XYZ file of C-alpha atoms in Angstrom:
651
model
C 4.548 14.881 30.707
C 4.468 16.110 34.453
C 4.146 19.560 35.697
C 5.885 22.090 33.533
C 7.579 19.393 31.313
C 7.360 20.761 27.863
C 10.133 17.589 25.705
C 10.878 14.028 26.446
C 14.427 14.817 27.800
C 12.711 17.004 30.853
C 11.663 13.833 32.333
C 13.764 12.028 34.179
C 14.481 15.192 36.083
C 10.913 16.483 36.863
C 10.242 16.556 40.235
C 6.359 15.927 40.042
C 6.969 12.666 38.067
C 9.579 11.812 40.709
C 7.300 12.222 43.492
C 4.329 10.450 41.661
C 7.023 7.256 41.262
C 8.882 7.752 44.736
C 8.531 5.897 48.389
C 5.941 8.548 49.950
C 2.510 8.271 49.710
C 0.124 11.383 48.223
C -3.228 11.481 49.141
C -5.918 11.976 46.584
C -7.018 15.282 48.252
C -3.433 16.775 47.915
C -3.176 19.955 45.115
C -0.031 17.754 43.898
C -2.480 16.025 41.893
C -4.003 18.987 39.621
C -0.385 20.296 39.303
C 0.818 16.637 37.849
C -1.929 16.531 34.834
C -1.602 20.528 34.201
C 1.328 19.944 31.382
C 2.281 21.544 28.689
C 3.574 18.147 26.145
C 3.319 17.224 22.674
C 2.231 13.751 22.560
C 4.104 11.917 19.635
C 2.456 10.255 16.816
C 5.120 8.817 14.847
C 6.880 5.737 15.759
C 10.419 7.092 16.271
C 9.262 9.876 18.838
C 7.079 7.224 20.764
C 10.216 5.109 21.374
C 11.770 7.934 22.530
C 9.046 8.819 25.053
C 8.816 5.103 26.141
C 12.674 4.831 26.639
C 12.293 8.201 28.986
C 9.396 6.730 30.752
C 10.943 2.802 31.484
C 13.057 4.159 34.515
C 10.173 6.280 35.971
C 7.746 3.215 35.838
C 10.334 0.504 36.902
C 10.074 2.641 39.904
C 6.507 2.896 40.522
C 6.278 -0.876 39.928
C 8.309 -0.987 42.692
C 6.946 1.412 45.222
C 3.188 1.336 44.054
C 2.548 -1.608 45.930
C 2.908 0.567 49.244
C 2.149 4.395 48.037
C -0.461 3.551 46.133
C 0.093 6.495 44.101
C -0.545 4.583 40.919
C -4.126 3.885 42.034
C -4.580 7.521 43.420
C -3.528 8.892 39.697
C -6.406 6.564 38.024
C -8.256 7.363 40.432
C -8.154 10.690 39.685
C -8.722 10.159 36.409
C -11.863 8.123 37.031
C -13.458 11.172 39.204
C -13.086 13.542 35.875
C -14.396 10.594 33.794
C -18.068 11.156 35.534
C -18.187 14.927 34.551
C -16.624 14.773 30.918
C -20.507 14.535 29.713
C -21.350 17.744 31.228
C -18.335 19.021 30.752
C -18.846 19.149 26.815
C -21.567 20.457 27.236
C -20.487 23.367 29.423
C -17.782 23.627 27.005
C -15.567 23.133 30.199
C -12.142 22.443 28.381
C -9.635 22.952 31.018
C -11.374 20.498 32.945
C -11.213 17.916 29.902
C -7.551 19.017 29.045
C -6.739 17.802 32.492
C -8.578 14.065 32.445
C -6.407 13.967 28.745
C -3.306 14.535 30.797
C -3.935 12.054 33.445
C -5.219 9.465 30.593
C -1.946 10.104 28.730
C 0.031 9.451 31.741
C -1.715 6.458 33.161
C -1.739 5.040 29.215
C 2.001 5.789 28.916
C 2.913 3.584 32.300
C 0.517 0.811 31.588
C 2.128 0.398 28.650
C 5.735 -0.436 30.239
C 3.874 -2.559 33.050
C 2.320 -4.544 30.692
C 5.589 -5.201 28.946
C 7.385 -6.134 32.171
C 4.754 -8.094 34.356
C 2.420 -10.834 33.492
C -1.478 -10.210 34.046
C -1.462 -11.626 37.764
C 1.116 -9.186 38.360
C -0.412 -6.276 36.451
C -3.920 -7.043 38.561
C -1.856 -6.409 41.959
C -0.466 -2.881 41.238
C -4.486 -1.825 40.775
C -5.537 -3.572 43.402
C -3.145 -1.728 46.130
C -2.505 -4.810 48.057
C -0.993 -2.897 50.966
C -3.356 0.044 51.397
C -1.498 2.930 53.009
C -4.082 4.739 55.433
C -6.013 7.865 53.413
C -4.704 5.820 49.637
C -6.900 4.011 47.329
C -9.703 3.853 49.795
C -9.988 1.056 52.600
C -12.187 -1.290 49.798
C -10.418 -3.940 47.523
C -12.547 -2.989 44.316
C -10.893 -3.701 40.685
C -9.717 0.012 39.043
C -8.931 -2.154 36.584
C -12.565 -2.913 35.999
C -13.210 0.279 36.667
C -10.687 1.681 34.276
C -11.885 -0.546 31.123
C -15.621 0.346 31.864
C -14.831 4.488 32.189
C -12.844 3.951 28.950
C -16.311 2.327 27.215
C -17.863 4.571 28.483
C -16.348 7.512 27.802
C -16.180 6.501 24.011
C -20.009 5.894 23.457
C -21.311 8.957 25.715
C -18.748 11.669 25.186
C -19.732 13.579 21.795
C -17.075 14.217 19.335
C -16.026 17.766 18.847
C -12.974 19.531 18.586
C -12.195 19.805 21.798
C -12.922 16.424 22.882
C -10.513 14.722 20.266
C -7.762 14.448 21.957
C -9.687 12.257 24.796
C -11.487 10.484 22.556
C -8.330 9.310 20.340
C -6.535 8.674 23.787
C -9.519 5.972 25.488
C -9.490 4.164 22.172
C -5.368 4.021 22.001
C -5.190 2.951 25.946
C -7.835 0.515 25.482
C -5.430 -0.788 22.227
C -2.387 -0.577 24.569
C -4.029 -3.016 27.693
C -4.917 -5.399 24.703
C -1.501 -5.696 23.699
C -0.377 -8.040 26.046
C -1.405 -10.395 23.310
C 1.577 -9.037 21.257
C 4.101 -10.736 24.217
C 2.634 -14.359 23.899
C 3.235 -17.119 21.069
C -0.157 -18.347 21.908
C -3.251 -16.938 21.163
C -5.640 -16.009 24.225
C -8.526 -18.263 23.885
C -10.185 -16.288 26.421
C -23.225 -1.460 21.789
C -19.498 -0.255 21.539
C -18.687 -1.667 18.412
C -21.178 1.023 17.242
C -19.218 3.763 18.222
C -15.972 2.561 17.108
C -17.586 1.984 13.317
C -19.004 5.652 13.698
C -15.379 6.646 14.201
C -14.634 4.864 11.003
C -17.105 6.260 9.046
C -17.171 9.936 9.825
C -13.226 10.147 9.040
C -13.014 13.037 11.430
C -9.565 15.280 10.908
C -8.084 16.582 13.930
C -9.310 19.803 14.610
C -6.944 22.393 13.093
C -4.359 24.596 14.842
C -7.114 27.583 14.794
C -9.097 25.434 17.648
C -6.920 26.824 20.475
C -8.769 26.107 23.548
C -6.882 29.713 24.616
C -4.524 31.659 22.921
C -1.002 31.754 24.368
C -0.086 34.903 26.328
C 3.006 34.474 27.754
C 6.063 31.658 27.263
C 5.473 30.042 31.277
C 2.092 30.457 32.581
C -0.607 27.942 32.132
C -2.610 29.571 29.386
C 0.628 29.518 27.002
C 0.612 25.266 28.604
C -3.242 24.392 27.609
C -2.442 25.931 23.744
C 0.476 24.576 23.021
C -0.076 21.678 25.293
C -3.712 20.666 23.826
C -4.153 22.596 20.554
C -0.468 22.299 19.060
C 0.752 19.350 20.719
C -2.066 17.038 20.456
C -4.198 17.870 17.632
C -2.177 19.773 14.756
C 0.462 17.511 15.369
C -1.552 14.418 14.176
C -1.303 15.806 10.771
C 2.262 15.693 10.280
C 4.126 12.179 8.892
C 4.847 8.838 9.882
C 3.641 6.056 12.287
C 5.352 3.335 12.007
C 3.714 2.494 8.736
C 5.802 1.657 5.251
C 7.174 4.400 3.553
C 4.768 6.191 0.689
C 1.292 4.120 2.108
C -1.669 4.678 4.346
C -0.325 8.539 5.231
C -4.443 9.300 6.003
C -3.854 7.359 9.669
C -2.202 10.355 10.610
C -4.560 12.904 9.222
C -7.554 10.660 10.437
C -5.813 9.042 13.613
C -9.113 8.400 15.720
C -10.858 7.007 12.956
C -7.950 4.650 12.292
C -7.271 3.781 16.102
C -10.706 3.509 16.371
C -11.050 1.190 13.305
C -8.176 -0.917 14.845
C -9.421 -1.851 18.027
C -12.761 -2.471 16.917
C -10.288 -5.144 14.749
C -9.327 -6.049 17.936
C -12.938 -6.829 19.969
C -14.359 -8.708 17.105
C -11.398 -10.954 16.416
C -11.103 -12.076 20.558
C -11.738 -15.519 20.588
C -14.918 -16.945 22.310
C -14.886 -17.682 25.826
C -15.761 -20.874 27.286
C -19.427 -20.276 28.576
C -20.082 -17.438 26.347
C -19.474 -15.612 22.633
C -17.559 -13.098 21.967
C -20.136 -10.236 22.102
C -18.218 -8.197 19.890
C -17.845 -10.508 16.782
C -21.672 -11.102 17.728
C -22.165 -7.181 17.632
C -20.280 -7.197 13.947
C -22.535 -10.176 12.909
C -25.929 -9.122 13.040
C -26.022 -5.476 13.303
C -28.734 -3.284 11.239
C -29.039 -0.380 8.482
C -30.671 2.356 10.339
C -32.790 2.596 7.017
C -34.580 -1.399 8.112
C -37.368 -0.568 10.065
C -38.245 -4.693 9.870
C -38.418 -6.704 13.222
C -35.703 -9.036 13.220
C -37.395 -12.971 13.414
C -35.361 -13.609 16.489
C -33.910 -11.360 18.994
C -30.500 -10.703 19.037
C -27.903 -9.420 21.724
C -25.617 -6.838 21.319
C -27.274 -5.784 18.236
C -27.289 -2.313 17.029
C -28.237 -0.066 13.760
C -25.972 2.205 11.262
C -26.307 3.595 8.409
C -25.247 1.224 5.843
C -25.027 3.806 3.107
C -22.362 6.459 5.201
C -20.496 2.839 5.765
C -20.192 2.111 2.194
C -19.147 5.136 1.167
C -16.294 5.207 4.024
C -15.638 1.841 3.031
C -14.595 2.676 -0.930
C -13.105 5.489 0.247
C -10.305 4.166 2.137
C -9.582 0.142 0.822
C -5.770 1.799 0.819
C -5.216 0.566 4.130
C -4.760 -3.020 5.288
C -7.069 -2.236 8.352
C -10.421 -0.839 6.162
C -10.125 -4.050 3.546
C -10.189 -6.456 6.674
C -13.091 -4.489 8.126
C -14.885 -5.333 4.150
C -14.078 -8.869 4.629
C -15.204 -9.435 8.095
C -18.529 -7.548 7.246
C -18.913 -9.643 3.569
C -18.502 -12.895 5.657
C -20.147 -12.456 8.784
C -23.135 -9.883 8.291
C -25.414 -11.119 6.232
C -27.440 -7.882 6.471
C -24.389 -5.695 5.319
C -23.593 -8.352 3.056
C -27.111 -8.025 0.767
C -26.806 -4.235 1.107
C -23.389 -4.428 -0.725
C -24.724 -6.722 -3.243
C -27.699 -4.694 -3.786
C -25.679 -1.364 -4.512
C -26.257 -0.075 -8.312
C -22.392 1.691 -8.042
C -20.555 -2.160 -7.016
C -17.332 0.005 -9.474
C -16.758 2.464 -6.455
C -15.470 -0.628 -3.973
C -14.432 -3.152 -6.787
C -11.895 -0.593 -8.327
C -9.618 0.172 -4.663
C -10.326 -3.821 -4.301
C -8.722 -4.247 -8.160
C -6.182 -1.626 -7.566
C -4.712 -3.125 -4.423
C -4.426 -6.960 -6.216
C -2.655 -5.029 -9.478
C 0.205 -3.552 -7.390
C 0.395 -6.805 -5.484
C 4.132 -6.197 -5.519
C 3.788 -3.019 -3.420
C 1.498 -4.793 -1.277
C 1.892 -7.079 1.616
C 0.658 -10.769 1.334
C -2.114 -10.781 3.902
C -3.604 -7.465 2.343
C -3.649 -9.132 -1.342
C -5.329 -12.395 0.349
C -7.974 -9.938 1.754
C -8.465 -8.160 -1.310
C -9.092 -11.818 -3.222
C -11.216 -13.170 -1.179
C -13.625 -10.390 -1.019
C -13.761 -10.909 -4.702
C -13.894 -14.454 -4.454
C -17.218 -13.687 -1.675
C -18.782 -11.558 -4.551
C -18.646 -13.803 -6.754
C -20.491 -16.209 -5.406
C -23.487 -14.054 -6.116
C -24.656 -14.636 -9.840
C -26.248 -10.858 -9.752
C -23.014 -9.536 -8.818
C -21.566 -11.652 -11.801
C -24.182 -9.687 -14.385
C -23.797 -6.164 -12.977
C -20.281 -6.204 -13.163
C -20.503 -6.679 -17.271
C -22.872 -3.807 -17.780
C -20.737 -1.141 -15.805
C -18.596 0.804 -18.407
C -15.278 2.384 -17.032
C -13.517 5.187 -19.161
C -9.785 5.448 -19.019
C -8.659 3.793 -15.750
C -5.808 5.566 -14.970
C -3.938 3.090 -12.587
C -3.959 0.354 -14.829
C -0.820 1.256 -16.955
C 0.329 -2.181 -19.297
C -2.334 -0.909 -21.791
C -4.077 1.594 -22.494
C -7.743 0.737 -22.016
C -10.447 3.723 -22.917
C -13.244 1.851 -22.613
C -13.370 -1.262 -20.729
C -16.430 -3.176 -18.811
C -15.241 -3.430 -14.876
C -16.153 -7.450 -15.553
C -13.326 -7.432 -18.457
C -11.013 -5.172 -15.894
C -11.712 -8.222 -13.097
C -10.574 -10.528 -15.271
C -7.586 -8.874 -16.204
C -6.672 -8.313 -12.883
C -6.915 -11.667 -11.711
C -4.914 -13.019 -14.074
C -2.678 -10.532 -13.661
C -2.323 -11.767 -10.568
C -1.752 -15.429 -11.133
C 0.620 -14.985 -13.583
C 2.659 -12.659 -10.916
C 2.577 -15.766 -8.536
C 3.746 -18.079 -10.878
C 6.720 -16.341 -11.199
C 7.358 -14.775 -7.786
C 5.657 -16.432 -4.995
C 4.042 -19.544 -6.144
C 1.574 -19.886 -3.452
C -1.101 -22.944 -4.048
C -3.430 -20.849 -1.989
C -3.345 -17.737 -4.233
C -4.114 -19.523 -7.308
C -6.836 -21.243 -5.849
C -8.729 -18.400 -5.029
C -8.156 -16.460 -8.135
C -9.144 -19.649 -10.094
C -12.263 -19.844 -7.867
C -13.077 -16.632 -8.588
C -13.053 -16.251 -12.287
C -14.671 -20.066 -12.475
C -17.551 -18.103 -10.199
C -17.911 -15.686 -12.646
C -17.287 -17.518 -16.288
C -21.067 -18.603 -16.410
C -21.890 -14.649 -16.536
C -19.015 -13.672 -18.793
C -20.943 -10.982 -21.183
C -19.456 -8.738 -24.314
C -15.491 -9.884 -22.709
C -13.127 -7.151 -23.688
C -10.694 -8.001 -26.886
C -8.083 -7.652 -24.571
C -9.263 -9.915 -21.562
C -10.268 -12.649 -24.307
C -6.754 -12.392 -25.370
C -5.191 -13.028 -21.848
C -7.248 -15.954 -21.147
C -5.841 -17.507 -23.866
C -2.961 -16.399 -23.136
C -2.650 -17.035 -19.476
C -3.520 -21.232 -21.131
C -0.798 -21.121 -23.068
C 1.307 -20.432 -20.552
C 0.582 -22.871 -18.494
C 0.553 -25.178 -21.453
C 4.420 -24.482 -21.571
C 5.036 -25.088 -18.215
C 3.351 -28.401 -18.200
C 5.391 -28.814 -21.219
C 8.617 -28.099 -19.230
C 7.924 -29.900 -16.093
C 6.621 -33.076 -17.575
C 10.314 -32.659 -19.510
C 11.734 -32.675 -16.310
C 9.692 -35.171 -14.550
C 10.668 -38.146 -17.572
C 14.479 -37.439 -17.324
C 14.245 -37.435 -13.148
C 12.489 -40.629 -13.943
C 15.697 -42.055 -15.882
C 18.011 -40.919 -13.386
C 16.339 -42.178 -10.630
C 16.681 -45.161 -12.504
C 20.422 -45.978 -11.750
C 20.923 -43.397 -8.935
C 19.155 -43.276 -5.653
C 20.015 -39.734 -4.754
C 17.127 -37.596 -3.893
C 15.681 -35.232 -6.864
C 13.201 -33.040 -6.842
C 9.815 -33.970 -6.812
C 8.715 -33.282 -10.459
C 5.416 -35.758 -10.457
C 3.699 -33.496 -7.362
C 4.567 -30.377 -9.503
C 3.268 -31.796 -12.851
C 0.045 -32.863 -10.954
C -0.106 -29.490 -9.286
C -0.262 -27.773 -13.045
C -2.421 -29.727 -14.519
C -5.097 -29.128 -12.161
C -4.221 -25.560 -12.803
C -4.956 -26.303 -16.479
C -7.818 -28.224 -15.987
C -9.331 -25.460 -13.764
C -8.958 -23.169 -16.986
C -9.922 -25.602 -19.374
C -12.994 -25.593 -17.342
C -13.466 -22.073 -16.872
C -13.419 -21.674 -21.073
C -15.712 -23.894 -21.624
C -18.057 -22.845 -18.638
C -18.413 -19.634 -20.762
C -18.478 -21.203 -24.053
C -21.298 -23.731 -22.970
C -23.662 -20.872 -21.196
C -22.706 -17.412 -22.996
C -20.937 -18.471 -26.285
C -22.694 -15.693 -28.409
C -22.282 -13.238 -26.006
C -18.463 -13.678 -26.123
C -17.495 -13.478 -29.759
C -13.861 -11.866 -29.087
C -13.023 -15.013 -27.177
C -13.733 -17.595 -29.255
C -11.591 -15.355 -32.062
C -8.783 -15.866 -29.554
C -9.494 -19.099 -28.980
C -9.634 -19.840 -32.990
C -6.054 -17.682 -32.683
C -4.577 -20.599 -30.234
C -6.309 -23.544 -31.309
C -3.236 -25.648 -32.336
C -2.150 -25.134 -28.705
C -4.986 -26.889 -27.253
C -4.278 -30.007 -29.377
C -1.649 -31.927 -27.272
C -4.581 -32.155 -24.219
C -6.930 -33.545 -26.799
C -5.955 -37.152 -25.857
C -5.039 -36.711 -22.310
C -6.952 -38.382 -19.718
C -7.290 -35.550 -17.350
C -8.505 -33.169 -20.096
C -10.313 -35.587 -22.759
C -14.179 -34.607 -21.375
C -13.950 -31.590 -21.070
C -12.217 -30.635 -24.061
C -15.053 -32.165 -26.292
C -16.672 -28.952 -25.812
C -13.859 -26.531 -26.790
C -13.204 -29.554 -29.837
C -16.849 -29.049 -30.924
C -16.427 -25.261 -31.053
C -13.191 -25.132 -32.735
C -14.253 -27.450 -35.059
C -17.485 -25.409 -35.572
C -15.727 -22.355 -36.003
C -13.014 -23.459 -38.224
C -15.609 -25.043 -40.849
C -17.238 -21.548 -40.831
C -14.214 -19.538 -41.600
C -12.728 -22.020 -44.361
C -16.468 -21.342 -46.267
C -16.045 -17.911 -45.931
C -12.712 -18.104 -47.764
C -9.213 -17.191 -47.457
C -7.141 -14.029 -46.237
C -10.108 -12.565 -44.049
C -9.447 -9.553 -42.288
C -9.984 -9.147 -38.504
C -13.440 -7.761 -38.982
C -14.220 -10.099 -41.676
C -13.335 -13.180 -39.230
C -15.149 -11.643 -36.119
C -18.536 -11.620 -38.172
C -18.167 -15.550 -39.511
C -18.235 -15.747 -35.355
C -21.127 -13.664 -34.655
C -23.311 -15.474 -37.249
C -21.874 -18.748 -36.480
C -22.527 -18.191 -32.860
C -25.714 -17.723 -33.742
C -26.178 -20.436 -35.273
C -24.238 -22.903 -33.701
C -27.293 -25.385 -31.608
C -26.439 -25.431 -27.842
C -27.138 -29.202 -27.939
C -24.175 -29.541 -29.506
C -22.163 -28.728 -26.608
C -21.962 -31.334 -23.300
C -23.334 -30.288 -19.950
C -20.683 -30.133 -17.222
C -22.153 -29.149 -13.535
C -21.904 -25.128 -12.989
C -18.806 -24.055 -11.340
C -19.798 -22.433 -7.922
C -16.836 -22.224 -5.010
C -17.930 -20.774 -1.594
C -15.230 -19.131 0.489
C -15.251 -20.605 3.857
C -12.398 -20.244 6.515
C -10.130 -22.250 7.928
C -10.523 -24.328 10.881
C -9.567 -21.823 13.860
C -8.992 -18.908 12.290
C -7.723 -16.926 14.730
C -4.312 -18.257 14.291
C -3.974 -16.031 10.787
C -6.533 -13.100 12.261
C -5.415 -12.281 15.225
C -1.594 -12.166 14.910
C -2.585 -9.858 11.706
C -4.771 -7.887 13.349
C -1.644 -7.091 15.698
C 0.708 -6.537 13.185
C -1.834 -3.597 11.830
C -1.844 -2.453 15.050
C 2.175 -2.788 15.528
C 2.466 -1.249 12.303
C -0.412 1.507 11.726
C -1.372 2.729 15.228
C -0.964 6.262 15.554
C 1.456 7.697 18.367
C 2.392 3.879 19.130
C 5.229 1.980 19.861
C 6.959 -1.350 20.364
C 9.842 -2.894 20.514
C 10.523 -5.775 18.038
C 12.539 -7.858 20.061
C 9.634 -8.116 22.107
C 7.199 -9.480 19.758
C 6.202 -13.476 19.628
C 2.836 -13.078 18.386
C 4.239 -12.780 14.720
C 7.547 -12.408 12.854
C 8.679 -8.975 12.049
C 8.613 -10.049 7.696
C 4.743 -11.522 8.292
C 2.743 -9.644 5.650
């Protein structure tokens, strides 16, 4: 960075840099200027290198924070900057790329410093080194106008007009990142700030653009020291090939496509950003409002009232960018926000005839919910927990057929419904939190979810049936063991007064657990018995298990149902005769459930749960949102010591 400056070890030493940081002012007008930004430097996108450049750059801007306020050269720089920002347009279009090489460099730069101001000054602070409070004759201009302002609006504005080719990349990926980086001050502060470009940003996402490959050269290099060997290695090597190679901070083995995709990702994070800014006091966040209401290109209907900062996309290219990358933490928040808060977007997913393509990555991420972080397996259950709330959605998902899903490795499943796979899944994952984490709120969603869908459980894999079952008795054995525990604490406490655990919280705790599921069986059983033969076999399987609840008061309504059934089904099977085989038994239950009259059975209300968040929620959203960003941005860097928004193990 800086005139002929080619590694991260050159800087301290290079004399432009010093000059641009030093007592003397430059005037605007001065050749210094197109020297400064004419680098050859290969802008780091992995974590470790960024730290690197950051610890090289600390001195240099320690010193400008000092001396800006009477050079001004800070100013002059964005300045500079600004002046190229009005021609980039036509620049493009002229296919002008030594001019656009040049407002990268000066981007980079000013990006790079703002970065360590905004780490060691507070806003007020920050607002004075634009503002040029001491205005050195010929410097910054005799007016007091905010280049802050300024800066933000050239940014926006740069994103939405410049078109994305290969050789405007680079500046693209380097607004969005800058914008990210004079966001961050969020990162320094415990609190959280209660304080038509959302378009662009979720066209970023969607058309997953590589970086332009080494072959897009803006000139190819001649000699080792002249500026046409700078602007290749500088612009084609060093900041769009490199993108491709590894690591950005993210965990080891995951999410390697932010580096092969890095403006898409960037992009997808700060759009994370904008929508998850809290409301100000007189007026809405007009980004969340953007993310709310906008329209599928393919709706030609007039909305019934007029929105602001509304906009249309196509909902199908979305989708399909959507499935395609539910691997990162960033793209499954972006499907949650747009389930909950766009209705529009909402219907169109529900409406889709191929649901498998986003339910699978969803399924996949809550089976290897030990590889995953906690706030990326909440995400991925309440999105589930969202669809299910839709009875249609609760059909479909029973009529799709999946061959041979190859992630799912405890058993080998050929054929499978992607209902039965749901199911699976989610219990899966319940029984993983009762031994591991043992979080109330994970259970409750996951119960939520399959009591959503239990109404609609159709043809329910052998396999699933069994696990239900399965998943009871195991609860059935842990009430077993606690309610052990609970009576001897209760003879202890007796003639001691030391304190003991709390055994009667955790033995009401399981038995609404059981309840739940003793709900959830007979929710199916009362509205789809004879669509479900393989779980009433199971349930015939287990029956003496289900005996002890018979006669306890929290279980004795609803279990008339799965009485009546059992008893049913057990009647059948003794006329049919002993020693059955398997097939023998499962067509006694197709007959019988045929047969069996549904007034038999007792009407309980239908089991609907509606996902609705937390009372200020942007004291889980936006710290996460900044971890993502901490963790996943591309070419990024900060120090952990520094951090207050969130804890370094959150997630």
């Amino acid at each position: 960075m800086g005139a002929n400056t080619s590694q991260i070890s050159d800087l301290s030493e290079n004399t432009s840099l010093k000059a641009l940081v030093g007592t003397e002012s430059i005037s605007e007008n001065d050749p210094f200027w197109n020297q400064l930004i004419s680098f050859t430097f290969i802008s780091p996108t992995c974590s470790g290198d960024s730290k690197l450049l950051e610890e090289a750059v600390i001195p240099l801007a320690k010193m400008l924070i000092e001396n800006n306020p009477r050079t001004g050269n800070f100013c002059a720089l964005v300045r500079i900057f600004l002046g190229r920002t009005k021609e980039l347009k036509i620049s493009t279009e002229c296919q002008d790329q030594l001019f656009i090489w040049q407002a990268h460099n000066a981007l980079f730069m000013i990006r790079c410093l703002l970065k360590v101001f905004i780490r060691e000054m507070n806003e007020e602070e920050l607002h004075l080194q634009f503002l040029n409070q001491e205005m050195a004759p010929g410097v910054c201009g005799g007016d007091r106008e905010d280049l802050l302002e300024e800066l933000l609006s050239n940014l926006i504005h740069l994103i939405v007009e410049v078109p994305l080719l290969d050789i405007t990349y680079s500046i693209l990926f380097e607004a969005v990142t800058t914008l990210l980086v004079l966001f961050s001050y969020q990162l320094f502060s415990k609190d959280i700030l209660r304080d038509v470009y959302s378009m662009t940003l979720l066209y970023n996402f969607i058309r997953q653009e590589k970086c332009p490959p080494p072959a897009t050269h803006i000139f190819e290099p001649k000699s080792e020291g002249g500026l046409l060997y700078g602007l290749a290695s500088g612009v084609a090597s060093g900041l769009w090939s490199v993108f491709t190679l590894g690591g950005a901070g993210t965990k080891a083995g995951l999410d390697q496509d932010h580096n092969h995709l890095p403006l898409s990702n960037q992009s997808l994070l700060l759009l994370l950003v904008l929508a998850n800014l809290t409301d100000g006091p007189d007026f809405p966040n007009p980004y969340r409002q953007a993310i709310t209401c906008f329209r599928n290109t393919q709706d030609t209907s007039v909305p019934p009232v007029e929105q602001l900062h509304t906009f249309q996309i196509n909902f199908n290219s979305l989708y399909t960018a959507l499935c395609e990358q539910q691997r990162s933490d960033q793209a499954t928040l972006l499907l949650y926000t747009l389930l909950h808060q766009n209705a529009n977007m909402r219907t169109y997913i529900l409406s889709r005839t191929d649901m498998d393509n986003l339910v699978l990555p969803i399924l996949e991420i809550l089976y290897h919910v030990e590889e995953r972080n906690s706030h990326h397996v909440y995400m991925a259950l309440i999105i589930l927990l969202i669809l299910t709330e839709d009875d249609a959605f609760n059909r479909s998902i029973h009529e799709v057929v999946l061959k041979n899903v190859s992630w799912y490795t405890e058993r080998s499943l050929t054929e499978i419904s992607l209902g039965s796979l749901l199911i699976l899944v989610v219990i899966r994952t319940i029984q993983f939190n009762m031994t591991r984490t043992r979080d109330k709120y994970l259970h409750t969603n996951c119960l939520a979810a399959l009591a959503n869908m239990s109404a609609q459980f159709r043809c329910l894999h052998q396999y699933a049936s069994q696990r239900i079952i399965s998943l009871f008795a195991l609860l059935s054995k842990k009430h077993n063991k606690v309610l052990e525990q609970a009576t001897q604490s209760l003879r202890v406490r007796q003639g001691d007064n030391t304190a003991l655990p709390d055994y009667a919280q955790d033995l009401n705790v399981i038995e609404e657990v059981i309840r739940m599921m003793l709900e959830i069986i007979n929710s199916c059983l009362s509205n789809s018995l004879h669509h479900n033969p393989n779980l009433v076999y199971a349930l015939l399987y287990k029956r003496e298990m289900f005996e002890q609840f018979r006669s306890h008061p929290s279980f004795q309504d609803i279990m008339q149902n799965l009485d009546t059934v059992i008893g049913f089904f057990s009647q059948r099977l003794e006329q049919a005769g002993s020693d059955l085989s398997v097939e023998r038994v499962q067509e006694v239950i197709m007959k019988g459930a045929q047969a069996l009259p549904k007034d038999r059975l007792k009407k309980f209300p239908e089991l609907k749960f509606k996902y609705v968040e937390e009372d200020q929620p942007e004291d889980f959203f936006i710290p996460y949102v900044w971890s993502l960003v901490f963790n996943s941005g591309v070419g990024l860097h900060w120090s952990p010591q520094g951090i207050e928004l969130f804890s370094m193990d959150s997630g």
